[in-house]
mmCIF file of C-alpha atoms in Angstrom:
data_model
loop_
_atom_site.group_PDB
_atom_site.id
_atom_site.type_symbol
_atom_site.label_atom_id
_atom_site.label_comp_id
_atom_site.label_asym_id
_atom_site.label_seq_id
_atom_site.Cartn_x
_atom_site.Cartn_y
_atom_site.Cartn_z
ATOM 1 C CA UNK A 21 24.746 148.599 -11.042
ATOM 2 C CA UNK A 22 22.119 151.410 -11.736
ATOM 3 C CA UNK A 23 23.535 151.942 -15.616
ATOM 4 C CA UNK A 24 22.654 148.418 -15.911
ATOM 5 C CA UNK A 25 19.363 149.140 -14.030
ATOM 6 C CA UNK A 26 18.507 151.311 -16.553
ATOM 7 C CA UNK A 27 19.615 149.479 -19.539
ATOM 8 C CA UNK A 28 17.462 146.383 -18.408
ATOM 9 C CA UNK A 29 13.958 148.942 -18.171
ATOM 10 C CA UNK A 30 15.026 150.912 -21.452
ATOM 11 C CA UNK A 31 15.410 147.448 -23.330
ATOM 12 C CA UNK A 32 12.009 145.812 -22.143
ATOM 13 C CA UNK A 33 9.777 148.957 -22.725
ATOM 14 C CA UNK A 34 6.785 148.547 -24.221
ATOM 15 C CA UNK A 35 3.639 151.298 -25.303
ATOM 16 C CA UNK A 36 1.833 150.964 -22.449
ATOM 17 C CA UNK A 37 -1.585 152.373 -21.976
ATOM 18 C CA UNK A 38 -2.146 154.615 -18.878
ATOM 19 C CA UNK A 39 -5.274 153.312 -16.544
ATOM 20 C CA UNK A 40 -8.382 155.867 -17.155
ATOM 21 C CA UNK A 41 -11.084 156.475 -15.006
ATOM 22 C CA UNK A 42 -13.514 155.983 -18.171
ATOM 23 C CA UNK A 43 -12.841 152.594 -18.808
ATOM 24 C CA UNK A 44 -13.968 151.978 -15.545
ATOM 25 C CA UNK A 45 -16.641 153.203 -15.030
ATOM 26 C CA UNK A 46 -17.712 151.681 -18.230
ATOM 27 C CA UNK A 47 -16.924 148.454 -16.832
ATOM 28 C CA UNK A 48 -18.562 148.749 -13.662
ATOM 29 C CA UNK A 49 -21.230 149.440 -15.878
ATOM 30 C CA UNK A 50 -21.355 146.685 -17.952
ATOM 31 C CA UNK A 51 -20.665 144.554 -14.963
ATOM 32 C CA UNK A 52 -24.235 145.610 -13.110
ATOM 33 C CA UNK A 53 -26.083 145.265 -16.557
ATOM 34 C CA UNK A 54 -25.271 141.750 -16.853
ATOM 35 C CA UNK A 55 -26.134 140.826 -13.271
ATOM 36 C CA UNK A 56 -29.375 142.659 -13.030
ATOM 37 C CA UNK A 57 -30.731 140.620 -16.411
ATOM 38 C CA UNK A 58 -29.362 137.363 -14.360
ATOM 39 C CA UNK A 59 -30.945 138.154 -11.908
ATOM 40 C CA UNK A 60 -33.967 139.524 -13.988
ATOM 41 C CA UNK A 61 -33.834 136.547 -16.544
ATOM 42 C CA UNK A 62 -33.337 133.525 -13.169
ATOM 43 C CA UNK A 63 -35.618 134.922 -10.694
ATOM 44 C CA UNK A 64 -38.075 137.622 -12.124
ATOM 45 C CA UNK A 65 -38.594 140.885 -10.974
ATOM 46 C CA UNK A 66 -39.850 141.293 -7.459
ATOM 47 C CA UNK A 67 -43.863 139.520 -7.502
ATOM 48 C CA UNK A 68 -45.086 142.623 -5.963
ATOM 49 C CA UNK A 69 -43.615 144.338 -8.647
ATOM 50 C CA UNK A 70 -46.664 147.148 -9.396
ATOM 51 C CA UNK A 71 -47.322 147.656 -5.863
ATOM 52 C CA UNK A 72 -43.489 148.198 -4.891
ATOM 53 C CA UNK A 73 -42.854 151.035 -7.664
ATOM 54 C CA UNK A 74 -46.137 152.647 -6.647
ATOM 55 C CA UNK A 75 -44.884 152.963 -2.936
ATOM 56 C CA UNK A 76 -41.515 153.859 -4.086
ATOM 57 C CA UNK A 77 -39.409 150.438 -2.222
ATOM 58 C CA UNK A 78 -38.692 149.700 -5.806
ATOM 59 C CA UNK A 79 -36.546 152.616 -6.523
ATOM 60 C CA UNK A 80 -35.036 153.552 -2.362
ATOM 61 C CA UNK A 81 -34.013 149.847 -1.726
ATOM 62 C CA UNK A 82 -32.149 149.651 -4.716
ATOM 63 C CA UNK A 83 -30.970 153.339 -4.988
ATOM 64 C CA UNK A 84 -29.753 153.085 -1.299
ATOM 65 C CA UNK A 85 -26.959 150.557 -2.948
ATOM 66 C CA UNK A 86 -27.058 152.405 -6.476
ATOM 67 C CA UNK A 87 -25.686 155.690 -4.471
ATOM 68 C CA UNK A 88 -23.354 153.656 -2.256
ATOM 69 C CA UNK A 89 -21.684 151.661 -5.675
ATOM 70 C CA UNK A 90 -21.395 155.259 -7.212
ATOM 71 C CA UNK A 91 -19.299 157.034 -4.466
ATOM 72 C CA UNK A 92 -16.967 153.764 -4.357
ATOM 73 C CA UNK A 93 -16.098 154.186 -7.651
ATOM 74 C CA UNK A 94 -15.614 157.715 -7.368
ATOM 75 C CA UNK A 95 -13.143 157.132 -4.412
ATOM 76 C CA UNK A 96 -11.851 153.255 -5.589
ATOM 77 C CA UNK A 97 -11.065 156.084 -8.243
ATOM 78 C CA UNK A 98 -9.149 158.804 -6.279
ATOM 79 C CA UNK A 99 -7.251 155.911 -4.400
ATOM 80 C CA UNK A 100 -5.715 154.291 -7.615
ATOM 81 C CA UNK A 101 -2.815 156.256 -8.444
ATOM 82 C CA UNK A 102 -0.189 157.350 -6.435
ATOM 83 C CA UNK A 103 -0.899 160.593 -5.853
ATOM 84 C CA UNK A 104 -3.868 160.882 -3.339
ATOM 85 C CA UNK A 105 -6.643 163.601 -4.678
ATOM 86 C CA UNK A 106 -9.736 161.909 -2.549
ATOM 87 C CA UNK A 107 -12.705 164.942 -2.861
ATOM 88 C CA UNK A 108 -14.868 165.334 -0.523
ATOM 89 C CA UNK A 109 -18.137 165.813 -2.695
ATOM 90 C CA UNK A 110 -17.045 161.970 -3.919
ATOM 91 C CA UNK A 111 -19.044 161.620 -0.556
ATOM 92 C CA UNK A 112 -22.257 162.544 -1.758
ATOM 93 C CA UNK A 113 -23.770 159.679 -2.808
ATOM 94 C CA UNK A 114 -22.860 157.937 0.286
ATOM 95 C CA UNK A 115 -24.543 160.932 2.177
ATOM 96 C CA UNK A 116 -27.737 160.178 0.054
ATOM 97 C CA UNK A 117 -27.890 156.450 0.365
ATOM 98 C CA UNK A 118 -27.071 157.185 4.363
ATOM 99 C CA UNK A 119 -30.310 159.532 4.358
ATOM 100 C CA UNK A 120 -32.286 157.105 2.209
ATOM 101 C CA UNK A 121 -31.686 154.736 5.309
ATOM 102 C CA UNK A 122 -32.048 156.368 7.923
ATOM 103 C CA UNK A 123 -35.436 157.617 6.099
ATOM 104 C CA UNK A 124 -36.828 154.188 6.304
ATOM 105 C CA UNK A 125 -35.663 153.845 9.557
ATOM 106 C CA UNK A 126 -37.682 156.253 10.307
ATOM 107 C CA UNK A 127 -40.158 155.104 9.126
ATOM 108 C CA UNK A 128 -39.863 151.377 10.318
ATOM 109 C CA UNK A 129 -39.026 151.967 13.665
ATOM 110 C CA UNK A 130 -43.144 152.304 14.811
ATOM 111 C CA UNK A 131 -43.358 148.852 13.185
ATOM 112 C CA UNK A 132 -40.398 147.308 14.526
ATOM 113 C CA UNK A 133 -39.997 144.630 17.463
ATOM 114 C CA UNK A 134 -37.890 141.798 18.489
ATOM 115 C CA UNK A 135 -40.178 139.244 16.902
ATOM 116 C CA UNK A 136 -39.714 140.938 13.478
ATOM 117 C CA UNK A 137 -35.762 140.802 14.218
ATOM 118 C CA UNK A 138 -36.220 136.965 14.700
ATOM 119 C CA UNK A 139 -38.595 136.427 12.093
ATOM 120 C CA UNK A 140 -35.417 137.967 9.835
ATOM 121 C CA UNK A 141 -33.224 136.068 10.949
ATOM 122 C CA UNK A 142 -34.730 133.048 9.718
ATOM 123 C CA UNK A 143 -36.574 134.256 6.356
ATOM 124 C CA UNK A 144 -35.486 130.677 4.535
ATOM 125 C CA UNK A 145 -35.517 133.205 1.281
ATOM 126 C CA UNK A 146 -32.149 134.589 3.204
ATOM 127 C CA UNK A 147 -29.963 131.843 1.422
ATOM 128 C CA UNK A 148 -30.520 133.400 -2.187
ATOM 129 C CA UNK A 149 -29.758 136.897 -0.752
ATOM 130 C CA UNK A 150 -26.356 135.764 0.503
ATOM 131 C CA UNK A 151 -25.969 133.784 -2.101
ATOM 132 C CA UNK A 152 -26.255 136.469 -5.082
ATOM 133 C CA UNK A 153 -24.653 139.516 -3.672
ATOM 134 C CA UNK A 154 -21.669 137.276 -2.109
ATOM 135 C CA UNK A 155 -21.314 135.414 -5.272
ATOM 136 C CA UNK A 156 -22.109 137.129 -8.402
ATOM 137 C CA UNK A 157 -20.400 140.182 -6.136
ATOM 138 C CA UNK A 158 -17.313 137.873 -5.881
ATOM 139 C CA UNK A 159 -17.204 137.189 -9.179
ATOM 140 C CA UNK A 160 -17.336 141.009 -10.073
ATOM 141 C CA UNK A 161 -14.407 141.725 -7.704
ATOM 142 C CA UNK A 162 -12.371 139.505 -9.352
ATOM 143 C CA UNK A 163 -12.990 140.299 -13.015
ATOM 144 C CA UNK A 164 -12.191 143.493 -11.797
ATOM 145 C CA UNK A 165 -9.363 143.233 -10.082
ATOM 146 C CA UNK A 166 -7.559 141.800 -13.622
ATOM 147 C CA UNK A 167 -9.625 144.375 -15.489
ATOM 148 C CA UNK A 168 -8.181 147.282 -13.088
ATOM 149 C CA UNK A 169 -7.094 146.729 -8.986
ATOM 150 C CA UNK A 170 -3.902 144.331 -10.319
ATOM 151 C CA UNK A 171 -2.577 147.840 -12.642
ATOM 152 C CA UNK A 172 -3.102 150.088 -9.670
ATOM 153 C CA UNK A 173 -0.147 151.626 -7.305
ATOM 154 C CA UNK A 174 -1.832 152.913 -4.185
ATOM 155 C CA UNK A 175 -1.221 155.166 -1.683
ATOM 156 C CA UNK A 176 -3.769 153.352 0.269
ATOM 157 C CA UNK A 177 -3.918 149.409 -0.691
ATOM 158 C CA UNK A 178 -5.960 148.450 1.954
ATOM 159 C CA UNK A 179 -8.860 150.829 1.871
ATOM 160 C CA UNK A 180 -8.141 150.417 -2.502
ATOM 161 C CA UNK A 181 -8.991 146.789 -1.869
ATOM 162 C CA UNK A 182 -12.062 146.852 0.889
ATOM 163 C CA UNK A 183 -13.892 149.489 -1.517
ATOM 164 C CA UNK A 184 -13.181 146.746 -4.472
ATOM 165 C CA UNK A 185 -14.873 144.929 -2.286
ATOM 166 C CA UNK A 186 -17.549 146.775 -1.163
ATOM 167 C CA UNK A 187 -18.245 148.397 -4.944
ATOM 168 C CA UNK A 188 -18.986 144.790 -5.812
ATOM 169 C CA UNK A 189 -21.057 143.921 -3.474
ATOM 170 C CA UNK A 190 -22.985 147.067 -3.827
ATOM 171 C CA UNK A 191 -23.526 146.192 -7.393
ATOM 172 C CA UNK A 192 -24.888 142.986 -7.475
ATOM 173 C CA UNK A 193 -27.185 144.430 -4.187
ATOM 174 C CA UNK A 194 -28.508 146.704 -6.574
ATOM 175 C CA UNK A 195 -29.181 144.178 -8.517
ATOM 176 C CA UNK A 196 -30.492 141.767 -6.014
ATOM 177 C CA UNK A 197 -33.510 144.458 -4.302
ATOM 178 C CA UNK A 198 -35.039 143.847 -8.394
ATOM 179 C CA UNK A 199 -36.109 140.495 -7.500
ATOM 180 C CA UNK A 200 -36.222 141.009 -3.336
ATOM 181 C CA UNK A 201 -39.687 141.356 -1.971
ATOM 182 C CA UNK A 202 -38.475 141.730 1.433
ATOM 183 C CA UNK A 203 -38.304 145.625 2.083
ATOM 184 C CA UNK A 204 -38.189 145.582 6.454
ATOM 185 C CA UNK A 205 -34.731 147.920 7.769
ATOM 186 C CA UNK A 206 -33.314 145.039 9.450
ATOM 187 C CA UNK A 207 -33.531 142.392 6.730
ATOM 188 C CA UNK A 208 -31.497 145.261 4.945
ATOM 189 C CA UNK A 209 -29.197 146.042 7.484
ATOM 190 C CA UNK A 210 -28.584 142.133 8.358
ATOM 191 C CA UNK A 211 -28.467 140.086 4.953
ATOM 192 C CA UNK A 212 -27.303 142.646 2.859
ATOM 193 C CA UNK A 213 -25.247 144.404 4.969
ATOM 194 C CA UNK A 214 -23.124 140.725 6.077
ATOM 195 C CA UNK A 215 -22.841 139.903 2.406
ATOM 196 C CA UNK A 216 -21.914 144.029 1.388
ATOM 197 C CA UNK A 217 -19.004 143.427 4.753
ATOM 198 C CA UNK A 218 -18.363 139.984 4.245
ATOM 199 C CA UNK A 219 -17.000 140.986 0.634
ATOM 200 C CA UNK A 220 -15.748 144.143 1.702
ATOM 201 C CA UNK A 221 -13.062 142.409 4.263
ATOM 202 C CA UNK A 222 -12.102 139.828 1.788
ATOM 203 C CA UNK A 223 -11.045 142.716 -0.176
ATOM 204 C CA UNK A 224 -8.757 144.382 2.752
ATOM 205 C CA UNK A 225 -7.685 141.022 3.259
ATOM 206 C CA UNK A 226 -6.695 140.096 -0.576
ATOM 207 C CA UNK A 227 -5.416 143.613 -0.786
ATOM 208 C CA UNK A 228 -2.636 143.062 1.565
ATOM 209 C CA UNK A 229 -0.938 139.856 -0.906
ATOM 210 C CA UNK A 230 -2.207 141.326 -4.298
ATOM 211 C CA UNK A 231 -1.538 145.787 -4.378
ATOM 212 C CA UNK A 232 1.169 146.123 -2.313
ATOM 213 C CA UNK A 233 3.667 147.870 -4.388
ATOM 214 C CA UNK B 24 16.675 174.156 -18.813
ATOM 215 C CA UNK B 25 16.757 172.661 -14.644
ATOM 216 C CA UNK B 26 20.174 170.906 -13.547
ATOM 217 C CA UNK B 27 17.646 167.764 -13.849
ATOM 218 C CA UNK B 28 16.340 168.392 -16.841
ATOM 219 C CA UNK B 29 12.531 168.254 -14.884
ATOM 220 C CA UNK B 30 10.934 171.076 -17.419
ATOM 221 C CA UNK B 31 11.059 167.844 -19.876
ATOM 222 C CA UNK B 32 10.117 165.022 -18.365
ATOM 223 C CA UNK B 33 6.259 165.118 -19.058
ATOM 224 C CA UNK B 34 7.680 165.367 -22.702
ATOM 225 C CA UNK B 35 9.995 161.742 -21.967
ATOM 226 C CA UNK B 36 7.418 160.159 -20.162
ATOM 227 C CA UNK B 37 3.963 160.868 -22.377
ATOM 228 C CA UNK B 38 6.505 159.684 -25.204
ATOM 229 C CA UNK B 39 7.776 156.900 -22.981
ATOM 230 C CA UNK B 40 4.116 155.847 -22.845
ATOM 231 C CA UNK B 41 3.715 155.516 -26.104
ATOM 232 C CA UNK B 42 7.248 153.085 -26.004
ATOM 233 C CA UNK B 43 9.764 155.425 -27.248
ATOM 234 C CA UNK B 44 12.880 154.125 -25.716
ATOM 235 C CA UNK B 45 15.320 157.345 -25.976
ATOM 236 C CA UNK B 46 12.759 159.517 -24.557
ATOM 237 C CA UNK B 47 12.721 156.584 -21.772
ATOM 238 C CA UNK B 48 16.372 156.444 -21.135
ATOM 239 C CA UNK B 49 16.988 160.575 -21.051
ATOM 240 C CA UNK B 50 14.244 160.649 -18.855
ATOM 241 C CA UNK B 51 15.083 157.651 -16.231
ATOM 242 C CA UNK B 52 19.290 158.806 -16.282
ATOM 243 C CA UNK B 53 17.502 162.233 -15.045
ATOM 244 C CA UNK B 54 15.465 160.260 -12.628
ATOM 245 C CA UNK B 55 18.215 158.628 -11.224
ATOM 246 C CA UNK B 56 20.495 162.198 -9.932
ATOM 247 C CA UNK B 57 17.582 163.630 -8.801
ATOM 248 C CA UNK B 58 16.637 160.735 -6.645
ATOM 249 C CA UNK B 59 19.992 160.218 -5.794
ATOM 250 C CA UNK B 60 19.581 163.846 -3.866
ATOM 251 C CA UNK B 61 15.807 162.548 -2.734
ATOM 252 C CA UNK B 62 17.029 159.605 -0.372
ATOM 253 C CA UNK B 63 20.247 161.281 0.165
ATOM 254 C CA UNK B 64 18.283 163.370 2.613
ATOM 255 C CA UNK B 65 16.384 161.103 4.075
ATOM 256 C CA UNK B 66 18.336 157.818 4.491
ATOM 257 C CA UNK B 67 22.214 156.823 4.959
ATOM 258 C CA UNK B 68 23.977 156.688 1.961
ATOM 259 C CA UNK B 69 24.596 153.004 2.321
ATOM 260 C CA UNK B 70 20.732 153.056 1.543
ATOM 261 C CA UNK B 71 20.275 155.481 -1.065
ATOM 262 C CA UNK B 72 21.493 153.787 -4.350
ATOM 263 C CA UNK B 73 19.018 150.426 -3.298
ATOM 264 C CA UNK B 74 15.980 152.875 -2.488
ATOM 265 C CA UNK B 75 17.112 154.291 -6.223
ATOM 266 C CA UNK B 76 16.824 151.230 -8.135
ATOM 267 C CA UNK B 77 13.715 150.276 -6.191
ATOM 268 C CA UNK B 78 12.204 153.253 -6.997
ATOM 269 C CA UNK B 79 13.308 152.705 -10.579
ATOM 270 C CA UNK B 80 11.709 149.120 -10.573
ATOM 271 C CA UNK B 81 8.662 150.925 -9.527
ATOM 272 C CA UNK B 82 8.275 153.809 -11.946
ATOM 273 C CA UNK B 83 8.394 150.766 -15.036
ATOM 274 C CA UNK B 84 6.262 148.385 -12.973
ATOM 275 C CA UNK B 85 3.138 150.879 -12.468
ATOM 276 C CA UNK B 86 3.969 153.603 -15.479
ATOM 277 C CA UNK B 87 0.165 152.849 -16.149
ATOM 278 C CA UNK B 88 -0.606 155.246 -13.271
ATOM 279 C CA UNK B 89 0.405 158.027 -14.683
ATOM 280 C CA UNK B 90 -1.791 160.593 -15.804
ATOM 281 C CA UNK B 91 -1.153 161.949 -18.948
ATOM 282 C CA UNK B 92 -3.118 165.449 -18.350
ATOM 283 C CA UNK B 93 -1.418 166.198 -14.558
ATOM 284 C CA UNK B 94 2.500 166.398 -14.505
ATOM 285 C CA UNK B 95 4.826 164.249 -14.428
ATOM 286 C CA UNK B 96 6.945 165.912 -10.688
ATOM 287 C CA UNK B 97 4.014 165.708 -7.845
ATOM 288 C CA UNK B 98 3.286 161.743 -9.529
ATOM 289 C CA UNK B 99 7.285 160.925 -9.652
ATOM 290 C CA UNK B 100 7.260 162.463 -5.998
ATOM 291 C CA UNK B 101 4.641 160.722 -4.799
ATOM 292 C CA UNK B 102 6.269 157.003 -5.638
ATOM 293 C CA UNK B 103 9.400 157.763 -4.722
ATOM 294 C CA UNK B 104 8.154 159.163 -1.350
ATOM 295 C CA UNK B 105 6.334 155.819 -1.129
ATOM 296 C CA UNK B 106 9.456 154.210 -1.149
ATOM 297 C CA UNK B 107 10.840 155.810 1.642
ATOM 298 C CA UNK B 108 8.554 154.953 3.982
ATOM 299 C CA UNK B 109 8.020 151.634 2.600
ATOM 300 C CA UNK B 110 12.545 151.079 3.701
ATOM 301 C CA UNK B 111 11.062 153.294 7.007
ATOM 302 C CA UNK B 112 8.855 150.835 7.570
ATOM 303 C CA UNK B 113 10.855 148.168 7.163
ATOM 304 C CA UNK B 114 13.840 149.266 9.169
ATOM 305 C CA UNK B 115 11.653 149.500 12.254
ATOM 306 C CA UNK B 116 10.618 146.289 12.581
ATOM 307 C CA UNK B 117 14.180 144.935 11.352
ATOM 308 C CA UNK B 118 15.138 147.543 14.870
ATOM 309 C CA UNK B 119 12.213 145.512 16.467
ATOM 310 C CA UNK B 120 12.729 142.285 15.328
ATOM 311 C CA UNK B 121 16.788 141.902 14.946
ATOM 312 C CA UNK B 122 18.635 144.407 16.717
ATOM 313 C CA UNK B 123 18.462 141.900 19.992
ATOM 314 C CA UNK B 124 20.960 143.312 22.881
ATOM 315 C CA UNK B 125 21.693 139.980 23.544
ATOM 316 C CA UNK B 126 22.864 139.423 20.367
ATOM 317 C CA UNK B 127 24.814 142.078 18.070
ATOM 318 C CA UNK B 128 23.988 142.053 14.857
ATOM 319 C CA UNK B 129 26.653 140.861 12.419
ATOM 320 C CA UNK B 130 24.846 142.385 9.451
ATOM 321 C CA UNK B 131 26.886 146.044 9.992
ATOM 322 C CA UNK B 132 25.833 148.519 6.841
ATOM 323 C CA UNK B 133 22.378 147.395 7.054
ATOM 324 C CA UNK B 134 22.567 148.318 11.108
ATOM 325 C CA UNK B 135 24.116 151.360 10.259
ATOM 326 C CA UNK B 136 21.443 152.348 7.704
ATOM 327 C CA UNK B 137 18.752 151.589 10.352
ATOM 328 C CA UNK B 138 20.202 153.466 13.000
ATOM 329 C CA UNK B 139 20.181 156.071 10.873
ATOM 330 C CA UNK B 140 16.841 155.863 10.636
ATOM 331 C CA UNK B 141 15.632 155.523 13.759
ATOM 332 C CA UNK B 142 17.737 158.254 14.874
ATOM 333 C CA UNK B 143 15.537 160.639 13.035
ATOM 334 C CA UNK B 144 12.596 158.772 13.721
ATOM 335 C CA UNK B 145 13.375 159.870 17.388
ATOM 336 C CA UNK B 146 12.829 163.393 17.253
ATOM 337 C CA UNK B 147 8.660 162.135 16.726
ATOM 338 C CA UNK B 148 8.748 160.234 20.065
ATOM 339 C CA UNK B 149 8.591 161.907 23.510
ATOM 340 C CA UNK B 150 11.748 162.337 24.534
ATOM 341 C CA UNK B 151 11.458 159.112 28.043
ATOM 342 C CA UNK B 152 11.123 156.839 25.127
ATOM 343 C CA UNK B 153 13.184 157.898 22.647
ATOM 344 C CA UNK B 154 16.475 158.024 25.554
ATOM 345 C CA UNK B 155 15.549 154.558 25.891
ATOM 346 C CA UNK B 156 15.274 153.316 23.008
ATOM 347 C CA UNK B 157 18.678 155.484 21.588
ATOM 348 C CA UNK B 158 20.296 153.854 24.536
ATOM 349 C CA UNK B 159 18.753 150.216 23.703
ATOM 350 C CA UNK B 160 18.896 150.714 19.784
ATOM 351 C CA UNK B 161 21.842 152.651 19.148
ATOM 352 C CA UNK B 162 24.359 152.413 21.362
ATOM 353 C CA UNK B 163 23.521 148.998 22.047
ATOM 354 C CA UNK B 164 23.092 148.778 25.647
ATOM 355 C CA UNK B 165 21.984 146.219 27.114
ATOM 356 C CA UNK B 166 18.165 146.114 29.315
ATOM 357 C CA UNK B 167 19.999 145.910 32.458
ATOM 358 C CA UNK B 168 22.078 148.870 31.444
ATOM 359 C CA UNK B 169 19.669 151.396 30.479
ATOM 360 C CA UNK B 170 17.175 150.426 33.320
ATOM 361 C CA UNK B 171 20.065 151.397 35.442
ATOM 362 C CA UNK B 172 21.132 154.173 33.590
ATOM 363 C CA UNK B 173 17.717 156.254 33.496
ATOM 364 C CA UNK B 174 16.240 154.590 36.485
ATOM 365 C CA UNK B 175 12.656 152.535 34.982
ATOM 366 C CA UNK B 176 12.384 148.565 35.571
ATOM 367 C CA UNK B 177 13.559 146.559 32.766
ATOM 368 C CA UNK B 178 10.201 145.212 32.530
ATOM 369 C CA UNK B 179 9.197 148.762 32.263
ATOM 370 C CA UNK B 180 12.168 150.076 29.429
ATOM 371 C CA UNK B 181 11.310 146.994 27.694
ATOM 372 C CA UNK B 182 7.438 148.623 27.275
ATOM 373 C CA UNK B 183 8.651 151.926 27.001
ATOM 374 C CA UNK B 184 11.189 150.057 23.833
ATOM 375 C CA UNK B 185 7.465 148.892 22.309
ATOM 376 C CA UNK B 186 5.483 151.615 22.979
ATOM 377 C CA UNK B 187 7.995 153.718 21.352
ATOM 378 C CA UNK B 188 8.562 152.217 18.184
ATOM 379 C CA UNK B 189 5.147 151.818 17.873
ATOM 380 C CA UNK B 190 4.206 155.229 17.710
ATOM 381 C CA UNK B 191 7.663 155.597 15.491
ATOM 382 C CA UNK B 192 5.520 153.525 13.337
ATOM 383 C CA UNK B 193 2.215 155.693 13.535
ATOM 384 C CA UNK B 194 4.492 158.399 12.472
ATOM 385 C CA UNK B 195 5.980 156.797 9.591
ATOM 386 C CA UNK B 196 1.855 155.790 8.172
ATOM 387 C CA UNK B 197 1.253 159.342 9.649
ATOM 388 C CA UNK B 198 3.478 160.494 6.631
ATOM 389 C CA UNK B 199 2.466 158.502 4.314
ATOM 390 C CA UNK B 200 -1.295 159.578 5.032
ATOM 391 C CA UNK B 201 -0.766 163.257 4.615
#
């Protein structure tokens, strides 16, 4: 039986290009540029662009998601092959994203109140935020799944699936943050957070079916 | 030259990725014996050959995840380990759902393999739970018989079996994470 199997596998052999880390980086960077271009072309940069550039909002808000995105790509690369090689330094961008978030939380804390939270929840523009991040991120996730994730053999498929959704969500959030002029930390936590968590959850659910090997 | 020609695996795998069928045949033939030895140490002999074939199929399907910058041996060992853990997980599920005390299974081959694996995993859980699982699942005693022998109530025996199986499953997951 095993002899027959070996003969069948040998006759079925075709040249196969190994998965290469730099190709994933290139793919994701191109996706980020495309999503950012679409957001800017269709919705424009945020209306208070010059002021936001001066007070740093134009940098720190996309920066949170950009750092988280970089970290998620590094971890995806760590988890894509059967041998697990998760390196601690790959969490550094996550730590930077968390630091920016914490810094903003501390800066904005004196101005936070329950009415701000209520206003954040009722903001009409939030639907765009949710649609762009979940919709755009979802498309990126599907494309990346075909390009990379379906070819992996992860020691932890659920974590890899969750990271696929998380990175796609962070990518779309980085692009949308160029347009969005809502800098309230509650708004970011609620709408950006919900979108990214939804995609991560979706990724982990899909992984149970699609990333098992 | 080593027993399984493992010093040539890297060279054969790199050639196989380029489509060299001769190198691939040499690699798979050599791996077949290495895998048979690997699984013989870990599972019942009835299951070993199936696992060898499963692992060869996995190697074929996932060969693009081999990074030619690194040696082939650890990659192959990780694939074999993954298949082994998958097998243990399936065995534990089977033992929990299929080896019912009131309905002894007719699939004796599968049962023998499952019992062999469970016996090895019993060392990973507390002795009282291991004892109850051994009596109920390996010696196929009924819950009432186990209850009489151990002095635990029947419901307590059921809970101990369930918890013990969960602990064994967790131990298998931990092996995978390590």
